[in-house]
Amino acid sequence: MTTLKDLSQQLGLSVTQVSRALNGHADVSESTRERVKALAAELHYQPNVSARRLVSGKSGIVGLVLPHLPLPPEDGQFIRIVGGLSAHFSRLRMQFVLHIAEESEDILDVYRRLIQSGAIDGFVIIEPQVNDPRVAFLRDRDVPFVLHGRDCATPDYPFFDIDNHAVARTLTRVLTRAGHRRIAFINGLDGRAYVAAREAGFRAAAAAEGLQSDALMHFTGEMVESHGLLATVEAFRDSACAPTALIAGNTRIAKGIFLALAALGLRVPQDVSLVAHDDILHDALSHVFDPPLTVTQSALDLSWEPLAHCLAGAVEGRSLSSLQRIGACRLIQRASVAPPPEAA
Amino acid sequence: MTTLKDLSQQLGLSVTQVSRALNGHADVSESTRERVKALAAELHYQPNVSARRLVSGKSGIVGLVLPHLPLPPEDGQFIRIVGGLSAHFSRLRMQFVLHIAEESEDILDVYRRLIQSGAIDGFVIIEPQVNDPRVAFLRDRDVPFVLHGRDCATPDYPFFDIDNHAVARTLTRVLTRAGHRRIAFINGLDGRAYVAAREAGFRAAAAAEGLQSDALMHFTGEMVESHGLLATVEAFRDSACAPTALIAGNTRIAKGIFLALAALGLRVPQDVSLVAHDDILHDALSHVFDPPLTVTQSALDLSWEPLAHCLAGAVEGRSLSSLQRIGACRLIQRASVAPPPEAA
DNA sequence: ATGCTTGCCCGAAACGTTTCGGATTGGCAA
DNA sequence: TTGCCAATCCGAAACGTTTCGGGCAAGCAT
């Protein structure tokens, strides 16, 4: 292991100056900086992390706390989350650790313990609830964190999110513009912030397009096939006021909807139109449906990089404005939408 | 953050003595040690990891390198692996980091890079192949590592494993003792060390029980339902020499076998007996099969603790004998085994 | 000449811990 | 008394880095 001292001796410089040269400080002459960098590269100099952390007072470690071991089918997604965050933090020369709470533990106790041990610089929070207690807890203690998602339109903490209100508005408008007047939204788990945002967007767009609120149906539940299936069956139980179009919270729900519609003898898009939001989940790709789905699309896997950067920035104490990002989202029109049958 | 200095000042002792008291050194009087520990507890003293690591020269970080993002259905298992290792290393005050290689990278290059950066004390290696190149690579460079599994009966590196040879012998004997003379073993992926060990155990037990080797069938493939299904179909293609009993490498394979047998109109255990090895995978529990399966059982989830301890020991340079462990395994006899139909 | 920048550099301290070598007791045997 | 040993303690150095407060020269204006 080459150290700053090794470099400084070989170069006839002080340790101070070598350090400053490598770290891009101003008062180092260009020629010296060149020499230093060249030798550093030649000797494969790598700054000692422990020493650097000792003086900075930071541990260089950030964490993700899960309330329990994820169960199928979400577990497949979690490994992508963990892998993605891990990779991006490692690129930022930080360590990312996963902490899974015991069944019996209160999740806030886990945070308390980790903070107290002083070994963690900050946290990533995923799957935020509306008024998430974790946010309040960490904010109270001035512990840096970043949210995947957010509470409200303009929060006072770092986050990465997509515009869920807009997502729902877009999907709703695609259907109303095709002539649909009775729409059911099969959404995610009640209490999740993004679920609430999408419901609001759905109702706002419907109102703006002149739909009565009693022409709207809204179902919440876990984002799995069976929820899509059951909610669909329920939506079509009373054929008098059955919807002519459906919105799925994600493509996994859409899968369940397809199953239910097939069982009910309804065809997509002739009898029922269907749109969904598409996170590009590997086990439910929107383009392999038959017919391929019209979706708003934003890759969940692109979240980890901005999340890592925002948390790193928060730990360094950068200003909030640079730590709040909103991911892109695009509408992909495919063959799952048609005018409602009455209008044909 | 309380430091050693804080403690020493309040106690009227030197920093040295406080450190020695806390770390259990000999030349500290019992009364002093008591006082020190009491105050340390009261002030929630936590030794600063970075400082400790700086003097020890260790980073306190160990890693797991995966060649690529795990795909279903194994991804569900991976989150348990990562979570389990993570938890146990954190208990040992070490950090565990996951590193997922890019598609294009050679896996050994990833190890090379991580070692060179000097930030990693050791590695966990899972799913070892026979003559695994990672083992050779790390051993050559004197980098500590621990294997989940092993190459041969008594390797010269730290490992945790179960006795796969014995597992296969036990399962085979259960069947031969019930009178079966034609047995098919639907095993895991060719090249895996444990798959080879089990095949050897299978053949050894069969030979010891006086079975001809042409009465044995052996299939390899990924440990998923479809492999169990296809291999079963193949095993029963020629009814003249069809097996009367099957051994499944794990319960996921057993699921596929059940599907195939049902399709072939064969009942368990009246027409075909079935035994399996049971890792207690959450998506395929041996006792909920119909009939419940006779299995050799050893919980995969109990591997993470010994793996973490062995690697920690290896990093500290402890002697090999304490770093090699073999997990327990028990036979659970249930209703999936009966005498072969000819014998009835 | 004097004072003031500006550019480049350095020594020393600091971060919190472990450890090496030695110091100070008191007790006990010679 | 002297010497020795064990028990208990301490100062100082070390780990590798960043950073604070300066120093020294050259250039410039006064």
XYZ file of C-alpha atoms (C1' of nucleotides) in Angstrom:
748
model
C 0.000 0.000 0.000
C 1.501 3.278 -1.078
C 0.812 6.192 1.230
C 1.026 9.938 0.929
C 4.314 9.775 2.762
C 5.796 7.447 0.158
C 4.772 9.826 -2.580
C 6.016 12.908 -0.767
C 9.427 11.369 -0.135
C 9.930 10.283 -3.729
C 8.845 13.702 -4.959
C 10.753 15.776 -2.450
C 7.536 17.469 -1.371
C 5.654 17.672 1.896
C 2.788 15.341 2.629
C 0.557 18.388 2.795
C 1.312 19.462 -0.700
C 0.861 16.019 -2.154
C -2.507 15.739 -0.502
C -3.547 19.141 -1.797
C -2.333 18.347 -5.286
C -4.345 15.157 -5.425
C -7.457 16.776 -4.019
C -7.473 19.621 -6.496
C -6.731 22.496 -4.129
C -5.839 25.859 -5.567
C -2.413 26.638 -4.207
C -0.477 23.985 -6.047
C 1.421 24.800 -9.210
C 0.313 23.050 -12.336
C 3.677 21.412 -12.872
C 3.758 19.991 -9.345
C 0.243 18.685 -9.698
C 1.250 16.891 -12.872
C 4.241 15.278 -11.245
C 2.235 14.193 -8.228
C -0.589 12.720 -10.258
C 1.804 10.883 -12.519
C 3.605 9.211 -9.649
C 0.350 8.455 -7.858
C -0.949 6.680 -10.921
C 2.305 4.809 -11.401
C 2.353 3.510 -7.842
C -1.399 2.785 -7.862
C -1.884 5.083 -4.919
C -5.256 4.637 -3.237
C -6.079 6.919 -0.319
C -6.695 4.984 2.854
C -10.390 5.108 3.519
C -10.163 4.661 7.257
C -7.753 7.546 7.671
C -9.832 9.787 5.495
C -12.956 8.903 7.409
C -11.283 9.389 10.737
C -10.506 12.993 9.962
C -13.733 13.733 8.149
C -15.762 12.288 11.019
C -17.915 10.415 8.502
C -18.116 6.675 8.311
C -18.758 6.576 4.587
C -21.527 4.099 5.179
C -25.173 4.517 4.279
C -27.944 2.088 4.925
C -31.323 0.786 3.876
C -33.548 -0.579 6.611
C -36.233 -3.046 5.645
C -38.969 -3.851 8.130
C -38.799 -7.571 7.307
C -37.544 -10.040 4.776
C -39.307 -9.279 1.515
C -41.566 -12.049 0.312
C -42.385 -13.056 -3.230
C -43.124 -11.583 -5.672
C -41.515 -8.405 -4.415
C -38.307 -10.164 -3.391
C -37.133 -10.284 -6.969
C -37.419 -6.544 -7.121
C -35.531 -6.077 -3.898
C -32.410 -7.715 -5.106
C -32.401 -5.207 -7.955
C -32.853 -2.345 -5.528
C -30.092 -3.561 -3.271
C -27.809 -4.370 -6.168
C -28.445 -1.048 -7.854
C -27.929 1.075 -4.768
C -24.897 -0.963 -3.818
C -23.285 -0.421 -7.189
C -23.892 3.299 -7.319
C -22.769 4.003 -3.792
C -19.641 1.997 -4.392
C -18.959 4.222 -7.387
C -19.189 7.189 -5.009
C -16.691 5.450 -2.723
C -19.323 4.844 -0.093
C -20.455 1.574 1.392
C -24.070 0.558 1.272
C -25.416 -1.786 3.900
C -28.732 -3.534 4.097
C -30.360 -3.968 7.451
C -33.335 -6.240 7.892
C -35.195 -5.732 11.141
C -36.269 -8.641 13.289
C -39.966 -9.400 13.260
C -40.383 -8.126 16.782
C -38.467 -4.858 16.469
C -40.013 -1.484 15.990
C -38.530 -0.036 12.839
C -37.739 3.261 14.530
C -35.774 1.440 17.224
C -33.591 0.035 14.507
C -32.894 3.514 13.177
C -32.222 4.724 16.692
C -29.692 1.992 17.279
C -27.904 2.488 13.999
C -27.674 6.233 14.477
C -26.443 5.870 18.016
C -23.671 3.535 16.983
C -22.456 6.419 14.851
C -21.503 4.086 12.042
C -24.041 5.313 9.532
C -23.939 8.605 7.645
C -27.404 8.452 6.143
C -30.331 6.365 4.995
C -32.303 5.499 1.907
C -36.032 5.224 2.511
C -38.165 3.325 0.048
C -41.890 2.690 -0.161
C -42.831 5.806 1.804
C -46.275 6.058 3.376
C -48.241 9.259 3.530
C -46.864 11.049 6.592
C -44.185 8.454 6.938
C -42.966 8.254 10.551
C -39.421 7.457 9.409
C -39.181 10.816 7.675
C -40.256 12.700 10.776
C -37.912 10.672 12.924
C -34.805 11.241 10.839
C -35.578 14.875 10.143
C -35.967 15.554 13.864
C -32.516 14.155 14.492
C -30.861 15.857 11.526
C -29.782 12.559 10.076
C -29.358 12.768 6.291
C -31.689 10.638 4.228
C -33.179 10.402 0.757
C -36.651 9.273 -0.158
C -37.647 7.119 -3.075
C -40.893 8.947 -3.614
C -42.246 11.842 -1.579
C -44.934 13.069 0.788
C -46.158 16.110 -1.026
C -45.436 18.096 -4.161
C -42.468 20.043 -2.770
C -41.008 18.454 0.338
C -38.152 19.877 2.389
C -35.914 16.817 2.123
C -33.894 15.112 -0.613
C -35.850 12.745 -2.813
C -36.085 11.056 -6.164
C -39.508 10.444 -7.579
C -41.519 10.448 -10.753
C -44.509 12.699 -11.247
C -47.189 10.250 -10.182
C -49.949 12.804 -10.394
C -49.038 13.409 -14.031
C -48.776 9.689 -14.713
C -52.350 9.151 -13.615
C -53.580 12.236 -15.487
C -51.936 11.049 -18.683
C -53.344 7.545 -18.453
C -56.798 8.882 -17.655
C -56.751 11.315 -20.564
C -55.679 8.609 -23.014
C -58.909 6.833 -22.110
C -61.248 9.823 -22.014
C -59.915 11.063 -25.358
C -60.766 7.633 -26.800
C -64.320 8.245 -25.615
C -64.434 6.359 -22.344
C -66.736 7.765 -19.652
C -66.645 4.948 -17.076
C -63.154 4.136 -15.811
C -61.811 1.938 -13.027
C -58.361 2.521 -11.559
C -56.808 -0.561 -9.955
C -54.172 1.077 -7.830
C -51.489 -0.033 -5.331
C -51.465 -0.401 -1.579
C -53.519 2.078 0.395
C -51.386 4.442 2.425
C -48.452 4.547 0.010
C -47.680 8.096 -1.021
C -47.475 7.357 -4.729
C -50.786 5.550 -4.621
C -52.442 8.595 -3.137
C -50.782 10.873 -5.699
C -52.014 8.724 -8.532
C -55.539 8.602 -7.210
C -55.546 12.391 -6.983
C -54.249 12.682 -10.545
C -56.865 10.232 -11.758
C -59.725 12.171 -10.176
C -58.349 15.528 -11.275
C -58.029 14.500 -14.916
C -61.440 12.839 -14.907
C -63.025 15.971 -13.483
C -61.233 18.136 -16.025
C -62.560 15.953 -18.824
C -66.086 16.307 -17.481
C -66.586 12.869 -15.961
C -68.894 12.467 -12.983
C -67.151 11.107 -9.927
C -69.702 8.287 -9.685
C -68.493 7.077 -13.072
C -65.104 6.377 -11.518
C -64.077 3.310 -9.580
C -60.913 3.043 -7.507
C -59.410 -0.096 -5.965
C -56.384 -0.376 -3.741
C -54.330 -3.429 -2.871
C -50.909 -4.994 -3.097
C -49.354 -4.738 -6.521
C -49.680 -8.392 -7.421
C -51.552 -10.369 -10.024
C -54.264 -11.556 -7.681
C -55.210 -8.019 -6.714
C -55.655 -7.119 -10.380
C -57.714 -10.203 -10.912
C -60.026 -9.773 -7.941
C -60.535 -6.054 -8.418
C -61.445 -6.619 -12.044
C -64.026 -9.212 -11.139
C -65.477 -6.812 -8.621
C -65.520 -3.930 -11.096
C -67.564 -5.933 -13.578
C -69.942 -7.529 -11.090
C -72.732 -5.086 -11.741
C -72.921 -5.055 -15.526
C -75.186 -1.997 -15.469
C -72.435 0.306 -14.316
C -69.368 -1.666 -15.423
C -66.406 0.364 -16.630
C -65.373 0.406 -20.271
C -61.763 1.035 -19.497
C -59.246 0.109 -16.803
C -56.084 1.664 -15.467
C -53.562 -0.661 -13.841
C -51.139 0.638 -11.226
C -48.405 -1.498 -12.710
C -47.944 -4.287 -15.201
C -48.183 -6.995 -12.570
C -51.676 -5.812 -11.782
C -52.326 -5.666 -15.517
C -51.475 -9.353 -15.735
C -54.193 -10.146 -13.234
C -56.628 -7.935 -15.104
C -55.942 -9.861 -18.299
C -56.660 -13.122 -16.524
C -59.944 -11.833 -15.140
C -61.092 -10.306 -18.421
C -60.395 -13.559 -20.239
C -62.444 -15.406 -17.662
C -65.257 -12.896 -18.038
C -65.181 -13.304 -21.802
C -64.137 -9.724 -22.410
C -61.630 -8.833 -25.095
C -58.959 -6.139 -25.022
C -59.386 -3.621 -26.541
C -62.703 -4.416 -28.310
C -64.747 -4.765 -25.120
C -62.516 -3.129 -22.550
C -59.566 -0.775 -22.932
C -56.601 -1.107 -20.618
C -53.680 1.157 -19.813
C -51.047 0.801 -17.140
C -48.022 2.366 -15.633
C -44.915 0.410 -16.567
C -41.922 0.296 -14.243
C -40.244 -2.172 -16.601
C -40.465 -5.015 -14.137
C -38.644 -7.998 -15.531
C -41.499 -10.389 -14.775
C -44.198 -8.325 -16.478
C -43.043 -6.490 -19.572
C -45.703 -4.304 -21.150
C -44.802 -5.094 -24.749
C -45.232 -8.844 -24.457
C -48.878 -8.608 -23.451
C -51.416 -9.542 -26.110
C -52.314 -6.967 -27.223
C -49.255 -4.935 -26.188
C -50.135 -2.389 -23.535
C -50.425 1.343 -23.805
C -48.406 2.590 -20.849
C -46.669 5.438 -19.175
C -43.170 4.143 -18.768
C -40.321 4.972 -16.422
C -37.706 2.403 -15.527
C -37.571 1.696 -11.821
C -33.981 0.601 -12.324
C -32.997 4.151 -13.197
C -33.872 5.290 -9.674
C -30.826 3.967 -7.884
C -28.301 6.277 -9.435
C -30.107 9.540 -8.537
C -30.977 8.181 -5.104
C -27.333 7.448 -4.408
C -26.236 10.854 -5.631
C -28.850 12.719 -3.650
C -27.985 10.918 -0.442
C -24.271 11.460 -0.986
C -24.995 15.133 -1.499
C -27.131 15.284 1.611
C -24.355 13.722 3.677
C -21.923 16.310 2.367
C -24.435 18.961 3.345
C -25.145 20.313 -0.113
C -28.129 22.570 -0.634
C -31.555 21.025 -0.995
C -32.266 22.257 -4.497
C -29.643 19.987 -6.012
C -30.900 17.000 -4.024
C -34.432 16.789 -5.305
C -34.930 15.104 -8.630
C -37.854 13.988 -10.685
C -37.417 11.162 -13.139
C -38.565 11.174 -16.743
C -41.652 9.334 -17.860
C -43.000 8.799 -21.349
C -46.278 7.689 -22.847
C -46.113 4.702 -25.157
C -49.280 4.181 -27.180
C -49.881 0.607 -28.231
C -52.849 -1.555 -29.079
C -54.704 -1.934 -25.793
C -56.927 1.137 -26.194
C -59.942 1.495 -28.475
C -63.194 3.455 -28.303
C -65.791 1.981 -25.954
C -68.207 -0.548 -27.527
C -71.309 1.669 -27.138
C -69.666 4.350 -29.240
C -68.840 1.899 -32.022
C -20.011 10.949 20.361
C -18.171 9.919 23.493
C -14.516 9.070 23.013
C -11.915 7.285 25.044
C -10.569 10.661 26.064
C -13.918 11.700 27.529
C -14.029 8.521 29.554
C -10.430 8.811 30.732
C -10.921 12.380 31.909
C -14.045 11.616 33.873
C -12.399 8.587 35.447
C -9.040 10.174 36.172
C -7.326 7.490 34.153
C -5.159 7.484 31.062
C -6.623 6.795 27.674
C -4.414 3.748 27.510
C -5.842 2.185 30.577
C -9.402 2.824 29.556
C -8.783 1.194 26.212
C -7.155 -1.798 27.857
C -9.956 -2.123 30.382
C -12.581 -2.163 27.669
C -10.681 -4.630 25.518
C -10.161 -7.134 28.286
C -6.400 -6.847 28.685
C -4.735 -8.441 31.673
C -3.029 -5.611 33.497
C -6.119 -3.764 34.642
C -7.454 -4.210 38.161
C -10.904 -5.645 38.434
C -12.232 -2.602 40.255
C -10.972 -0.237 37.555
C -12.429 -2.386 34.849
C -15.801 -2.265 36.567
C -15.729 1.500 36.848
C -14.680 1.915 33.237
C -17.319 -0.412 31.903
C -20.007 1.219 33.983
C -19.233 4.689 32.719
C -18.846 3.450 29.155
C -22.296 1.936 29.312
C -23.757 5.029 30.891
C -22.382 7.347 28.217
C -23.214 4.880 25.421
C -19.601 4.782 24.410
C -19.085 3.263 20.967
C -15.534 2.869 19.720
C -14.944 4.795 16.532
C -14.724 2.286 13.734
C -12.554 4.387 11.479
C -9.932 4.960 14.155
C -9.860 1.328 15.073
C -9.520 0.332 11.465
C -6.814 2.847 10.817
C -4.560 1.290 13.423
C -5.515 -2.281 12.660
C -4.888 -1.777 8.965
C -8.130 -3.583 8.170
C -11.074 -1.993 6.448
C -13.657 -4.081 8.253
C -15.440 -4.644 4.974
C -16.122 -7.963 3.321
C -17.847 -8.563 0.037
C -19.878 -10.905 -2.073
C -19.387 -10.707 -5.816
C -22.172 -11.923 -8.051
C -21.460 -12.487 -11.732
C -24.769 -10.877 -12.752
C -28.144 -9.825 -11.446
C -29.900 -12.955 -10.252
C -33.033 -13.821 -12.169
C -36.209 -15.484 -10.954
C -36.758 -17.842 -9.292
C -33.360 -17.639 -7.608
C -33.652 -13.921 -6.929
C -35.929 -14.566 -3.998
C -33.257 -16.700 -2.461
C -30.586 -14.084 -3.027
C -32.268 -11.466 -0.961
C -32.222 -13.940 1.910
C -28.554 -14.651 1.364
C -27.673 -10.987 1.221
C -29.897 -10.121 4.145
C -28.592 -12.977 6.248
C -24.926 -12.288 5.594
C -25.512 -8.596 6.078
C -27.114 -9.117 9.464
C -24.472 -11.470 10.790
C -21.518 -9.437 9.647
C -23.056 -6.362 11.165
C -23.272 -8.272 14.445
C -19.528 -8.848 14.135
C -19.059 -5.112 13.572
C -18.094 -5.651 9.966
C -19.690 -4.264 6.870
C -20.930 -6.522 4.143
C -21.134 -5.209 0.618
C -22.700 -6.749 -2.418
C -21.017 -6.273 -5.745
C -22.774 -7.194 -8.948
C -20.488 -7.416 -11.944
C -21.381 -5.841 -15.257
C -22.398 -8.264 -17.961
C -19.182 -7.675 -19.861
C -16.724 -7.974 -16.987
C -14.662 -11.016 -16.217
C -15.475 -11.986 -12.659
C -11.812 -12.293 -11.735
C -11.188 -8.731 -12.931
C -13.777 -7.575 -10.440
C -11.950 -9.371 -7.639
C -8.662 -7.938 -8.864
C -10.025 -4.417 -8.787
C -11.610 -4.739 -5.368
C -8.460 -6.221 -3.865
C -6.273 -3.561 -5.406
C -8.382 -0.776 -3.965
C -7.469 -2.239 -0.585
C -10.935 -1.595 0.753
C -11.969 -5.213 1.184
C -10.731 -7.595 3.856
C -12.208 -10.762 2.458
C -14.858 -12.435 0.331
C -17.738 -14.835 0.576
C -17.979 -17.244 -2.330
C -21.262 -18.981 -3.011
C -22.312 -21.582 -5.569
C -18.810 -22.951 -6.053
C -17.982 -24.961 -9.138
C -15.711 -27.974 -9.090
C -12.209 -26.478 -9.314
C -13.625 -23.011 -8.941
C -11.280 -20.410 -10.477
C -12.225 -17.865 -7.802
C -10.805 -20.105 -5.111
C -7.495 -20.496 -6.906
C -7.339 -16.783 -7.603
C -7.905 -15.644 -4.041
C -5.735 -18.336 -2.515
C -2.841 -17.342 -4.771
C -3.087 -13.793 -3.536
C -3.517 -14.668 0.125
C -6.846 -12.859 0.287
C -9.101 -14.308 2.993
C -12.322 -15.909 1.818
C -14.906 -18.432 2.883
C -16.760 -20.877 0.706
C -20.397 -21.832 0.923
C -19.751 -25.424 -0.032
C -16.424 -27.003 -0.893
C -14.256 -28.566 -3.591
C -13.283 -31.791 -1.932
C -13.756 -33.602 1.363
C -11.065 -31.706 3.292
C -10.065 -28.465 1.609
C -7.321 -26.133 2.803
C -9.537 -23.067 3.088
C -12.360 -21.884 5.345
C -15.793 -23.156 4.404
C -19.284 -23.964 5.583
C -21.073 -26.842 3.986
C -23.368 -29.734 4.649
C -22.341 -33.311 3.990
C -23.803 -33.640 0.521
C -22.338 -37.065 -0.021
C -24.157 -38.275 3.102
C -27.371 -36.521 2.062
C -27.464 -38.450 -1.179
C -26.505 -41.715 0.543
C -29.288 -41.285 3.082
C -31.939 -40.522 0.481
C -30.814 -43.409 -1.668
C -30.867 -45.840 1.238
C -34.368 -44.776 2.263
C -35.498 -45.923 -1.157
C -33.481 -49.120 -1.427
C -34.561 -50.196 2.049
C -38.171 -49.761 0.901
C -37.367 -52.224 -1.865
C -36.663 -49.948 -4.822
C -34.126 -51.216 -7.362
C -34.547 -48.636 -10.152
C -33.933 -45.069 -9.032
C -33.609 -41.746 -10.840
C -31.811 -38.807 -9.254
C -32.901 -35.413 -10.607
C -29.970 -33.331 -9.492
C -28.864 -29.670 -9.791
C -26.702 -27.846 -12.274
C -23.793 -29.774 -13.731
C -20.433 -28.438 -12.571
C -21.575 -27.346 -9.124
C -19.491 -28.959 -6.418
C -22.445 -30.053 -4.314
C -24.136 -31.607 -7.329
C -21.056 -33.713 -7.982
C -20.830 -34.717 -4.310
C -24.440 -35.795 -4.305
C -24.080 -37.806 -7.470
C -21.088 -39.582 -5.935
C -23.038 -40.302 -2.756
C -25.973 -41.594 -4.788
C -23.822 -44.001 -6.774
C -21.859 -45.106 -3.729
C -24.962 -45.924 -1.694
C -26.606 -47.658 -4.633
C -23.528 -49.802 -5.179
C -23.326 -50.627 -1.477
C -26.940 -51.751 -1.570
C -26.195 -54.015 -4.499
C -27.855 -52.026 -7.289
C -26.477 -52.281 -10.807
C -25.340 -48.967 -12.167
C -27.593 -49.396 -15.222
C -30.574 -49.335 -12.864
C -29.684 -45.769 -11.956
C -30.606 -42.604 -13.856
C -29.080 -39.219 -13.201
C -30.252 -35.876 -14.558
C -28.653 -32.484 -14.104
C -30.146 -29.056 -14.647
C -31.061 -25.812 -12.985
C -32.932 -26.264 -9.732
C -36.290 -25.092 -11.008
C -39.685 -26.666 -11.473
C -39.353 -27.078 -15.204
C -36.202 -29.132 -14.870
C -37.956 -31.489 -12.467
C -40.856 -31.746 -14.841
C -38.862 -32.408 -17.995
C -36.442 -34.825 -16.374
C -39.337 -36.833 -14.975
C -40.980 -37.082 -18.358
C -37.709 -38.267 -19.794
C -37.168 -40.793 -17.008
C -40.534 -42.431 -17.703
C -40.351 -42.330 -21.503
C -39.281 -45.948 -21.815
C -41.753 -47.737 -19.580
C -39.685 -50.933 -19.757
C -36.900 -49.463 -17.667
C -38.760 -46.702 -15.835
C -37.656 -45.989 -12.276
C -39.886 -46.836 -9.329
C -38.493 -44.055 -7.179
C -37.134 -40.559 -7.641
C -34.729 -38.384 -5.724
C -35.125 -34.614 -6.126
C -32.156 -32.305 -5.602
C -34.406 -29.828 -3.854
C -38.067 -29.201 -3.238
C -38.417 -26.888 -6.215
C -37.423 -29.764 -8.448
C -39.833 -31.956 -6.482
C -42.632 -29.576 -7.422
C -41.922 -30.138 -11.090
C -41.762 -33.870 -10.531
C -45.217 -33.801 -8.949
C -46.600 -31.965 -11.945
C -45.107 -34.461 -14.366
C -46.227 -37.497 -12.403
C -49.778 -36.165 -12.259
C -49.720 -35.667 -16.006
C -48.389 -39.190 -16.501
C -51.152 -40.562 -14.292
C -48.725 -41.819 -11.659
C -49.523 -41.524 -7.973
C -47.136 -40.807 -5.089
C -46.303 -43.070 -3.323
C -48.405 -45.933 -4.726
C -46.831 -45.907 -8.196
C -43.671 -43.913 -7.599
C -41.832 -43.027 -4.413
C -40.223 -39.622 -4.085
C -37.656 -38.214 -1.686
C -35.880 -34.886 -1.805
C -33.366 -32.737 -0.103
C -35.091 -29.853 1.663
C -33.289 -26.516 2.084
C -36.479 -25.051 3.564
C -37.050 -22.752 0.625
C -39.985 -20.516 1.354
C -41.620 -21.153 -2.007
C -41.498 -24.933 -1.776
C -41.990 -26.333 1.694
C -41.690 -30.094 1.912
C -44.538 -30.581 4.400
C -47.214 -28.925 2.288
C -46.790 -31.341 -0.609
C -49.528 -33.926 -1.023
C -48.428 -36.364 0.241
C -45.861 -34.632 2.455
C -42.330 -35.393 1.369
C -39.744 -37.579 2.992
C -36.639 -35.400 3.003
C -33.193 -34.769 4.329
C -33.514 -31.331 5.795
C -31.019 -28.572 6.535
C -32.081 -24.960 6.544
C -30.171 -22.894 4.022
C -30.888 -19.880 6.182
C -28.690 -21.283 8.930
C -25.650 -20.961 6.671
C -25.110 -17.248 6.960
C -24.082 -17.170 10.566
C -21.280 -19.752 10.287
C -20.162 -18.247 6.980
C -19.837 -14.837 8.592
C -17.959 -16.224 11.574
C -15.571 -18.248 9.455
C -14.728 -15.312 7.245
C -14.247 -13.029 10.232
C -11.917 -15.617 11.712
C -10.015 -15.929 8.455
C -9.525 -12.171 8.289
C -8.166 -12.206 11.826
C -5.823 -14.961 10.758
C -7.143 -17.690 13.017
C -6.119 -21.267 12.376
C -7.908 -23.221 9.693
C -9.345 -25.902 11.949
C -11.748 -23.461 13.603
C -12.833 -22.057 10.245
C -14.237 -25.170 8.659
C -17.724 -26.153 9.645
C -20.234 -28.721 8.533
C -23.904 -28.056 9.093
C -26.360 -30.489 10.594
C -28.844 -32.376 8.460
C -31.679 -34.639 9.524
C -33.858 -37.190 7.853
C -37.602 -36.598 8.088
C -39.660 -39.593 7.060
C -43.100 -38.731 5.768
C -45.629 -40.270 3.415
C -43.996 -40.034 -0.002
C -42.206 -43.386 0.150
C -43.765 -46.826 -0.240
C -42.572 -50.183 -1.565
C -42.440 -50.395 -5.374
C -45.657 -51.637 -7.046
C -44.108 -54.886 -8.348
C -43.312 -55.884 -4.787
C -46.867 -55.298 -3.604
C 13.226 51.594 0.825
C 8.451 49.993 2.436
C 4.337 47.667 2.337
C 1.013 44.612 0.012
C -0.394 41.024 -2.861
C -0.033 36.517 -4.984
C 1.761 31.989 -5.742
C 3.636 28.206 -3.824
C 4.950 25.672 -0.198
C 5.609 23.547 4.677
C 5.247 22.031 9.835
C 2.296 20.713 13.113
C -1.963 19.501 14.890
C -5.968 16.922 14.700
C -9.182 12.733 14.187
C -9.709 8.196 18.007
C -7.760 4.165 18.679
C -4.116 0.498 19.891
C 0.343 -0.755 21.557
C 5.235 -0.487 22.961
C 8.194 0.356 26.466
C 8.790 1.885 30.711
C 7.347 3.826 35.421
C 5.531 3.418 39.966
C 3.918 1.057 43.676
C 3.623 -2.553 47.465
C 4.824 -6.952 49.150
C 7.931 -10.423 50.081
C 12.167 -12.990 50.356
C 17.067 -12.668 50.860
C 18.622 -3.031 54.176
C 18.549 -4.703 49.365
C 16.735 -6.865 45.447
C 13.046 -8.820 42.934
C 8.514 -9.653 41.230
C 3.834 -8.869 40.291
C 0.237 -5.716 39.784
C -1.220 -1.609 37.975
C -0.701 2.212 35.585
C 0.996 5.897 32.102
C 3.325 8.705 28.066
C 4.274 8.657 23.575
C 4.225 6.875 19.173
C 1.862 5.037 15.460
C -1.844 4.400 11.723
C -2.739 7.907 7.032
C -5.204 11.640 6.067
C -6.866 16.647 6.019
C -6.409 21.304 7.429
C -4.935 25.401 10.044
C -1.806 28.843 10.303
C 1.847 30.322 8.864
C 6.532 31.202 5.812
C 9.176 32.681 1.927
C 9.945 34.619 -2.304
C 8.810 37.435 -6.380
C 6.273 41.149 -8.293
C 4.095 45.396 -7.891
C 2.714 49.918 -6.339
C 3.697 53.394 -2.956
